PDB file of C-alpha atoms in Angstrom:
ATOM      1  CA  ASN A   1    -145.054 124.453  -9.469  1.00 54.00           C
ATOM      2  CA  ALA A   2    -143.261 121.132  -9.631  1.00 74.00           C
ATOM      3  CA  GLY A   3    -140.220 120.718  -7.462  1.00 91.00           C
ATOM      4  CA  VAL A   4    -136.807 119.471  -8.468  1.00 95.00           C
ATOM      5  CA  MET A   5    -137.178 116.262 -10.452  1.00 96.00           C
ATOM      6  CA  GLN A   6    -134.614 113.495 -10.508  1.00 97.00           C
ATOM      7  CA  ASN A   7    -134.610 110.283 -12.450  1.00 97.00           C
ATOM      8  CA  PRO A   8    -134.239 107.487 -12.158  1.00 97.00           C
ATOM      9  CA  ARG A   9    -135.063 107.207  -8.460  1.00 97.00           C
ATOM     10  CA  HIS A  10    -133.199 103.920  -8.218  1.00 97.00           C
ATOM     11  CA  LEU A  11    -130.408 102.747 -10.491  1.00 98.00           C
ATOM     12  CA  VAL A  12    -128.563  99.436 -10.375  1.00 98.00           C
ATOM     13  CA  ARG A  13    -125.331  99.012 -12.291  1.00 98.00           C
ATOM     14  CA  ARG A  14    -122.638  96.360 -12.447  1.00 97.00           C
ATOM     15  CA  ARG A  15    -119.026  97.286 -11.932  1.00 97.00           C
ATOM     16  CA  GLY A  16    -117.567  98.855 -15.058  1.00 97.00           C
ATOM     17  CA  GLN A  17    -120.867 100.126 -16.454  1.00 98.00           C
ATOM     18  CA  GLU A  18    -121.863 103.747 -16.846  1.00 98.00           C
ATOM     19  CA  ALA A  19    -124.433 105.563 -14.712  1.00 98.00           C
ATOM     20  CA  ARG A  20    -126.319 108.618 -15.945  1.00 98.00           C
ATOM     21  CA  LEU A  21    -128.325 110.604 -13.418  1.00 98.00           C
ATOM     22  CA  ARG A  22    -130.730 113.321 -14.513  1.00 98.00           C
ATOM     23  CA  CYS A  23    -131.934 116.429 -12.734  1.00 98.00           C
ATOM     24  CA  SER A  24    -134.569 118.902 -13.862  1.00 97.00           C
ATOM     25  CA  PRO A  25    -134.465 122.066 -11.730  1.00 95.00           C
ATOM     26  CA  MET A  26    -137.519 123.931 -10.541  1.00 92.00           C
ATOM     27  CA  LYS A  27    -139.133 126.172 -13.114  1.00 89.00           C
ATOM     28  CA  GLY A  28    -137.237 129.429 -13.359  1.00 85.00           C
ATOM     29  CA  HIS A  29    -134.115 128.068 -11.672  1.00 88.00           C
ATOM     30  CA  SER A  30    -130.903 128.207 -13.674  1.00 88.00           C
ATOM     31  CA  HIS A  31    -128.451 127.030 -10.986  1.00 90.00           C
ATOM     32  CA  VAL A  32    -127.967 123.364 -10.199  1.00 94.00           C
ATOM     33  CA  TYR A  33    -125.936 121.633  -7.506  1.00 95.00           C
ATOM     34  CA  TRP A  34    -125.083 117.956  -7.125  1.00 97.00           C
ATOM     35  CA  TYR A  35    -124.405 116.287  -3.767  1.00 97.00           C
ATOM     36  CA  ARG A  36    -123.547 112.729  -2.775  1.00 97.00           C
ATOM     37  CA  GLN A  37    -124.717 111.057   0.411  1.00 93.00           C
ATOM     38  CA  LEU A  38    -123.224 107.865   1.763  1.00 87.00           C
ATOM     39  CA  PRO A  39    -125.291 105.816   4.266  1.00 79.00           C
ATOM     40  CA  GLU A  40    -125.583 107.522   7.658  1.00 75.00           C
ATOM     41  CA  GLU A  41    -123.553 110.523   6.531  1.00 80.00           C
ATOM     42  CA  GLY A  42    -124.277 114.082   5.555  1.00 84.00           C
ATOM     43  CA  LEU A  43    -124.398 115.295   1.993  1.00 92.00           C
ATOM     44  CA  LYS A  44    -121.099 116.113   0.301  1.00 94.00           C
ATOM     45  CA  PHE A  45    -120.925 118.801  -2.350  1.00 94.00           C
ATOM     46  CA  MET A  46    -119.802 117.660  -5.779  1.00 96.00           C
ATOM     47  CA  VAL A  47    -120.437 120.337  -8.400  1.00 96.00           C
ATOM     48  CA  TYR A  48    -122.275 123.601  -9.055  1.00 93.00           C
ATOM     49  CA  LEU A  49    -123.444 124.427 -12.568  1.00 93.00           C
ATOM     50  CA  GLN A  50    -125.243 127.141 -14.411  1.00 91.00           C
ATOM     51  CA  LYS A  51    -126.608 126.710 -17.898  1.00 89.00           C
ATOM     52  CA  GLU A  52    -123.705 125.545 -20.096  1.00 89.00           C
ATOM     53  CA  ASN A  53    -121.135 126.421 -17.400  1.00 92.00           C
ATOM     54  CA  ILE A  54    -119.426 124.606 -14.556  1.00 94.00           C
ATOM     55  CA  ILE A  55    -118.979 127.112 -11.747  1.00 90.00           C
ATOM     56  CA  ASP A  56    -117.416 124.977  -9.015  1.00 91.00           C
ATOM     57  CA  GLU A  57    -116.389 121.334  -9.365  1.00 94.00           C
ATOM     58  CA  SER A  58    -114.145 121.199  -6.326  1.00 92.00           C
ATOM     59  CA  GLY A  59    -116.047 118.246  -4.875  1.00 94.00           C
ATOM     60  CA  MET A  60    -116.054 116.138  -7.993  1.00 95.00           C
ATOM     61  CA  PRO A  61    -113.612 113.221  -8.273  1.00 94.00           C
ATOM     62  CA  LYS A  62    -111.092 113.959 -11.006  1.00 91.00           C
ATOM     63  CA  GLU A  63    -111.632 110.693 -12.828  1.00 95.00           C
ATOM     64  CA  ARG A  64    -114.767 108.951 -14.104  1.00 97.00           C
ATOM     65  CA  PHE A  65    -117.180 111.696 -12.980  1.00 98.00           C
ATOM     66  CA  SER A  66    -118.513 114.476 -15.168  1.00 97.00           C
ATOM     67  CA  ALA A  67    -121.467 116.839 -15.080  1.00 97.00           C
ATOM     68  CA  GLU A  68    -123.211 119.076 -17.535  1.00 96.00           C
ATOM     69  CA  PHE A  69    -126.169 121.428 -17.640  1.00 96.00           C
ATOM     70  CA  PRO A  70    -126.968 122.102 -21.300  1.00 94.00           C
ATOM     71  CA  LYS A  71    -128.922 125.038 -22.627  1.00 90.00           C
ATOM     72  CA  GLU A  72    -131.885 122.739 -23.170  1.00 91.00           C
ATOM     73  CA  GLY A  73    -132.771 119.729 -21.074  1.00 93.00           C
ATOM     74  CA  PRO A  74    -131.854 118.429 -17.647  1.00 96.00           C
ATOM     75  CA  SER A  75    -128.544 118.450 -15.875  1.00 97.00           C
ATOM     76  CA  ILE A  76    -126.680 115.156 -16.188  1.00 98.00           C
ATOM     77  CA  LEU A  77    -124.262 113.607 -13.715  1.00 98.00           C
ATOM     78  CA  ARG A  78    -122.311 110.888 -15.453  1.00 98.00           C
ATOM     79  CA  ILE A  79    -120.233 108.233 -13.750  1.00 98.00           C
ATOM     80  CA  GLN A  80    -118.110 106.060 -16.011  1.00 98.00           C
ATOM     81  CA  GLN A  81    -116.816 102.593 -15.104  1.00 98.00           C
ATOM     82  CA  VAL A  82    -118.672 102.514 -11.803  1.00 98.00           C
ATOM     83  CA  VAL A  83    -117.158 100.828  -8.768  1.00 97.00           C
ATOM     84  CA  ARG A  84    -118.835  99.610  -5.583  1.00 95.00           C
ATOM     85  CA  GLY A  85    -117.651 102.703  -3.740  1.00 94.00           C
ATOM     86  CA  ASP A  86    -119.872 104.810  -6.006  1.00 96.00           C
ATOM     87  CA  SER A  87    -122.970 103.303  -4.368  1.00 96.00           C
ATOM     88  CA  ALA A  88    -124.714 106.223  -2.703  1.00 96.00           C
ATOM     89  CA  ALA A  89    -127.665 108.561  -2.931  1.00 96.00           C
ATOM     90  CA  TYR A  90    -127.071 111.436  -5.328  1.00 98.00           C
ATOM     91  CA  PHE A  91    -129.077 114.589  -4.729  1.00 97.00           C
ATOM     92  CA  CYS A  92    -129.605 117.514  -7.000  1.00 97.00           C
ATOM     93  CA  ALA A  93    -130.627 120.962  -5.793  1.00 95.00           C
ATOM     94  CA  SER A  94    -131.537 124.122  -7.643  1.00 93.00           C
ATOM     95  CA  SER A  95    -131.733 127.810  -6.841  1.00 88.00           C
ATOM     96  CA  PRO A  96    -133.121 130.782  -8.747  1.00 81.00           C
ATOM     97  CA  GLN A  97    -130.232 133.222  -8.519  1.00 69.00           C
ATOM     98  CA  ALA A  98    -126.495 133.292  -8.912  1.00 57.00           C
ATOM     99  CA  ALA A  99    -124.949 132.006  -5.725  1.00 51.00           C
ATOM    100  CA  ARG A 100    -122.089 134.468  -5.965  1.00 49.00           C
ATOM    101  CA  THR A 101    -124.422 137.438  -6.072  1.00 51.00           C
ATOM    102  CA  SER A 102    -126.682 136.183  -3.357  1.00 50.00           C
ATOM    103  CA  ALA A 103    -125.206 133.865  -0.814  1.00 50.00           C
ATOM    104  CA  TYR A 104    -128.483 133.599   1.019  1.00 56.00           C
ATOM    105  CA  ASN A 105    -130.273 131.605  -1.612  1.00 66.00           C
ATOM    106  CA  GLU A 106    -132.254 128.605  -0.561  1.00 78.00           C
ATOM    107  CA  GLN A 107    -131.379 125.453  -2.428  1.00 86.00           C
ATOM    108  CA  PHE A 108    -134.364 123.225  -3.145  1.00 90.00           C
ATOM    109  CA  PHE A 109    -133.515 119.540  -3.178  1.00 94.00           C
ATOM    110  CA  GLY A 110    -134.855 116.751  -5.326  1.00 96.00           C
ATOM    111  CA  PRO A 111    -135.773 113.278  -4.033  1.00 95.00           C
ATOM    112  CA  GLY A 112    -132.419 111.810  -5.053  1.00 97.00           C
ATOM    113  CA  THR A 113    -131.207 108.890  -7.146  1.00 98.00           C
ATOM    114  CA  ARG A 114    -130.070 105.849  -5.231  1.00 97.00           C
ATOM    115  CA  LEU A 115    -127.254 104.171  -7.112  1.00 97.00           C
ATOM    116  CA  THR A 116    -126.338 100.596  -6.290  1.00 97.00           C
ATOM    117  CA  VAL A 117    -123.264  99.066  -7.873  1.00 97.00           C
ATOM    118  CA  LEU A 118    -123.181  95.281  -7.839  1.00 96.00           C
TER     119      LEU A 118
ATOM    120  CA  GLY B   1    -109.999 120.625   6.818  1.00 38.00           C
ATOM    121  CA  GLU B   2    -113.028 122.810   7.406  1.00 42.00           C
ATOM    122  CA  SER B   3    -116.047 120.893   8.593  1.00 48.00           C
ATOM    123  CA  VAL B   4    -119.422 121.123  10.172  1.00 56.00           C
ATOM    124  CA  GLY B   5    -120.246 118.479  12.733  1.00 50.00           C
ATOM    125  CA  LEU B   6    -122.885 117.479  15.237  1.00 43.00           C
ATOM    126  CA  HIS B   7    -122.385 116.539  18.892  1.00 47.00           C
ATOM    127  CA  LEU B   8    -125.148 113.916  19.195  1.00 48.00           C
ATOM    128  CA  PRO B   9    -125.964 111.378  16.521  1.00 81.00           C
ATOM    129  CA  THR B  10    -129.337 110.336  18.031  1.00 90.00           C
ATOM    130  CA  LEU B  11    -132.015 112.018  20.102  1.00 93.00           C
ATOM    131  CA  SER B  12    -135.170 110.395  21.467  1.00 94.00           C
ATOM    132  CA  VAL B  13    -137.951 112.497  22.966  1.00 95.00           C
ATOM    133  CA  GLN B  14    -141.547 112.119  24.016  1.00 96.00           C
ATOM    134  CA  GLU B  15    -144.303 113.766  22.050  1.00 96.00           C
ATOM    135  CA  GLY B  16    -144.885 117.256  23.365  1.00 96.00           C
ATOM    136  CA  ASP B  17    -141.352 117.720  24.693  1.00 96.00           C
ATOM    137  CA  ASN B  18    -138.981 120.328  23.335  1.00 96.00           C
ATOM    138  CA  SER B  19    -136.011 119.077  21.289  1.00 96.00           C
ATOM    139  CA  ILE B  20    -132.595 120.657  20.951  1.00 96.00           C
ATOM    140  CA  ILE B  21    -130.194 119.593  18.219  1.00 95.00           C
ATOM    141  CA  ASN B  22    -126.655 120.964  18.239  1.00 93.00           C
ATOM    142  CA  CYS B  23    -124.065 121.637  15.579  1.00 93.00           C
ATOM    143  CA  ALA B  24    -120.457 122.828  15.684  1.00 91.00           C
ATOM    144  CA  TYR B  25    -118.689 124.418  12.756  1.00 88.00           C
ATOM    145  CA  SER B  26    -115.038 125.232  12.242  1.00 81.00           C
ATOM    146  CA  ASN B  27    -114.986 127.552   9.222  1.00 85.00           C
ATOM    147  CA  SER B  28    -114.714 131.057  10.649  1.00 85.00           C
ATOM    148  CA  ALA B  29    -115.646 132.471   7.234  1.00 84.00           C
ATOM    149  CA  SER B  30    -119.095 130.850   7.389  1.00 86.00           C
ATOM    150  CA  ASP B  31    -121.774 133.507   7.266  1.00 86.00           C
ATOM    151  CA  TYR B  32    -124.944 131.649   6.407  1.00 88.00           C
ATOM    152  CA  PHE B  33    -126.349 128.598   8.159  1.00 91.00           C
ATOM    153  CA  ILE B  34    -129.275 126.367   7.332  1.00 92.00           C
ATOM    154  CA  TRP B  35    -131.084 123.520   9.072  1.00 95.00           C
ATOM    155  CA  TYR B  36    -132.509 120.760   6.913  1.00 95.00           C
ATOM    156  CA  LYS B  37    -134.849 117.888   7.759  1.00 96.00           C
ATOM    157  CA  GLN B  38    -134.508 114.646   5.849  1.00 94.00           C
ATOM    158  CA  GLU B  39    -137.119 111.923   6.065  1.00 93.00           C
ATOM    159  CA  SER B  40    -136.355 108.387   4.992  1.00 89.00           C
ATOM    160  CA  GLY B  41    -136.066 108.073   1.223  1.00 87.00           C
ATOM    161  CA  LYS B  42    -136.466 111.786   0.593  1.00 91.00           C
ATOM    162  CA  GLY B  43    -134.291 114.760  -0.144  1.00 93.00           C
ATOM    163  CA  PRO B  44    -133.403 117.385   2.483  1.00 93.00           C
ATOM    164  CA  GLN B  45    -136.153 119.865   3.258  1.00 94.00           C
ATOM    165  CA  PHE B  46    -135.373 123.432   4.320  1.00 91.00           C
ATOM    166  CA  ILE B  47    -136.444 124.239   7.876  1.00 94.00           C
ATOM    167  CA  ILE B  48    -134.902 127.554   8.847  1.00 94.00           C
ATOM    168  CA  ASP B  49    -131.829 129.639   8.130  1.00 92.00           C
ATOM    169  CA  ILE B  50    -129.814 132.315   9.871  1.00 93.00           C
ATOM    170  CA  ARG B  51    -127.204 134.827   8.781  1.00 90.00           C
ATOM    171  CA  SER B  52    -124.088 135.556  10.754  1.00 90.00           C
ATOM    172  CA  ASN B  53    -125.267 139.058  11.661  1.00 91.00           C
ATOM    173  CA  MET B  54    -128.008 137.484  13.789  1.00 93.00           C
ATOM    174  CA  ASP B  55    -127.865 135.292  16.876  1.00 95.00           C
ATOM    175  CA  LYS B  56    -131.443 134.069  16.949  1.00 97.00           C
ATOM    176  CA  ARG B  57    -134.214 133.453  14.468  1.00 96.00           C
ATOM    177  CA  GLN B  58    -137.660 131.995  15.054  1.00 96.00           C
ATOM    178  CA  GLY B  59    -140.031 130.166  12.790  1.00 94.00           C
ATOM    179  CA  GLN B  60    -143.122 128.125  13.370  1.00 92.00           C
ATOM    180  CA  ARG B  61    -142.245 125.875  16.350  1.00 96.00           C
ATOM    181  CA  VAL B  62    -138.550 126.134  15.491  1.00 97.00           C
ATOM    182  CA  THR B  63    -135.816 128.450  16.703  1.00 97.00           C
ATOM    183  CA  VAL B  64    -132.215 128.596  15.528  1.00 97.00           C
ATOM    184  CA  LEU B  65    -129.513 130.020  17.790  1.00 97.00           C
ATOM    185  CA  LEU B  66    -126.082 131.020  16.545  1.00 96.00           C
ATOM    186  CA  ASN B  67    -123.093 131.552  18.812  1.00 95.00           C
ATOM    187  CA  LYS B  68    -120.245 132.810  16.658  1.00 92.00           C
ATOM    188  CA  THR B  69    -117.852 133.058  19.590  1.00 92.00           C
ATOM    189  CA  VAL B  70    -117.772 129.301  20.028  1.00 93.00           C
ATOM    190  CA  LYS B  71    -118.877 128.462  16.470  1.00 93.00           C
ATOM    191  CA  HIS B  72    -122.020 126.705  17.633  1.00 94.00           C
ATOM    192  CA  LEU B  73    -125.457 126.393  16.105  1.00 95.00           C
ATOM    193  CA  SER B  74    -128.580 124.840  17.600  1.00 97.00           C
ATOM    194  CA  LEU B  75    -132.082 123.998  16.450  1.00 97.00           C
ATOM    195  CA  GLN B  76    -134.878 124.020  18.974  1.00 98.00           C
ATOM    196  CA  ILE B  77    -138.174 122.353  18.149  1.00 97.00           C
ATOM    197  CA  ALA B  78    -141.071 123.188  20.449  1.00 97.00           C
ATOM    198  CA  ALA B  79    -143.796 120.670  21.271  1.00 97.00           C
ATOM    199  CA  THR B  80    -142.162 117.945  19.221  1.00 97.00           C
ATOM    200  CA  GLN B  81    -144.556 115.768  17.235  1.00 96.00           C
ATOM    201  CA  PRO B  82    -144.164 112.262  15.764  1.00 95.00           C
ATOM    202  CA  GLY B  83    -144.061 113.881  12.326  1.00 95.00           C
ATOM    203  CA  ASP B  84    -140.849 115.610  13.377  1.00 97.00           C
ATOM    204  CA  SER B  85    -139.051 112.263  13.441  1.00 96.00           C
ATOM    205  CA  ALA B  86    -136.300 112.501  10.824  1.00 96.00           C
ATOM    206  CA  VAL B  87    -132.598 113.175  10.394  1.00 94.00           C
ATOM    207  CA  TYR B  88    -131.633 116.798  10.934  1.00 96.00           C
ATOM    208  CA  PHE B  89    -128.610 118.366   9.264  1.00 94.00           C
ATOM    209  CA  CYS B  90    -126.972 121.697   9.730  1.00 94.00           C
ATOM    210  CA  ALA B  91    -125.265 123.194   6.699  1.00 92.00           C
ATOM    211  CA  GLU B  92    -123.160 126.263   6.132  1.00 90.00           C
ATOM    212  CA  THR B  93    -121.805 128.334   3.332  1.00 85.00           C
ATOM    213  CA  GLY B  94    -119.780 131.486   3.034  1.00 76.00           C
ATOM    214  CA  GLY B  95    -116.322 132.810   2.452  1.00 66.00           C
ATOM    215  CA  THR B  96    -115.326 131.976  -1.104  1.00 62.00           C
ATOM    216  CA  SER B  97    -117.656 128.996  -1.327  1.00 61.00           C
ATOM    217  CA  TYR B  98    -121.005 130.584  -2.002  1.00 65.00           C
ATOM    218  CA  GLY B  99    -123.363 128.041  -3.439  1.00 73.00           C
ATOM    219  CA  LYS B 100    -121.418 125.144  -1.942  1.00 84.00           C
ATOM    220  CA  LEU B 101    -123.186 123.869   1.141  1.00 89.00           C
ATOM    221  CA  THR B 102    -121.120 121.996   3.717  1.00 90.00           C
ATOM    222  CA  PHE B 103    -123.295 119.583   5.681  1.00 91.00           C
ATOM    223  CA  GLY B 104    -122.826 118.157   9.134  1.00 87.00           C
ATOM    224  CA  GLN B 105    -123.105 114.454   9.933  1.00 83.00           C
ATOM    225  CA  GLY B 106    -126.754 114.538  11.002  1.00 89.00           C
ATOM    226  CA  THR B 107    -128.813 113.823  14.116  1.00 92.00           C
ATOM    227  CA  ILE B 108    -131.543 111.214  14.131  1.00 93.00           C
ATOM    228  CA  LEU B 109    -134.557 112.546  16.017  1.00 96.00           C
ATOM    229  CA  THR B 110    -137.104 109.974  17.178  1.00 95.00           C
ATOM    230  CA  VAL B 111    -140.345 111.180  18.732  1.00 96.00           C
ATOM    231  CA  HIS B 112    -142.290 108.651  20.787  1.00 94.00           C
ATOM    232  CA  PRO B 113    -146.089 109.056  21.046  1.00 90.00           C
TER     233      PRO B 113
END
């Protein structure tokens, strides 16, 4: 059973370009979470999605960032008009059950996408 | 705001020693705590978890202790091995934020052969 897949693993963008990060959850998982990690810091929650629904986006910047998890295909984290401060590692995690019905659900993390903005 | 933090950013031990990594949390509504291990260039890996109705839980070579009175969490690793070298994070969830993990800063554990 493959784990959480993320691609690309490394992404370089110039200021003002768009970055698209992809996450394929583990088989059978319908809940996806995105986190951002700055160097030498812990992970910061960004957004929690189920298929075709955003459940909690309280950690997502209001501008330039968006996320989706369509009925078919991977979850996408999109960053428009990137700035140097967006340089970070972006991790996706997935879980098999609804977080609100089972708080004690392990989140399985992917290997991350390291975004560098020049 | 609410946060989860660690007392020590780095810890160096000799192979075979026991390691203790500490974590403080401030959200009194937290009811589920997890320790993750993150190796360089990889995503966090689940180590052990504990619910707030427990004060101790043991796994293979690892033990998590929870002190709700002082909002403190610790991870004990027995007979530490070089392969244990990594960054260790505590994380919590609970209250109205199920699904949203709040991570601490992290402790770098270095095990010397």
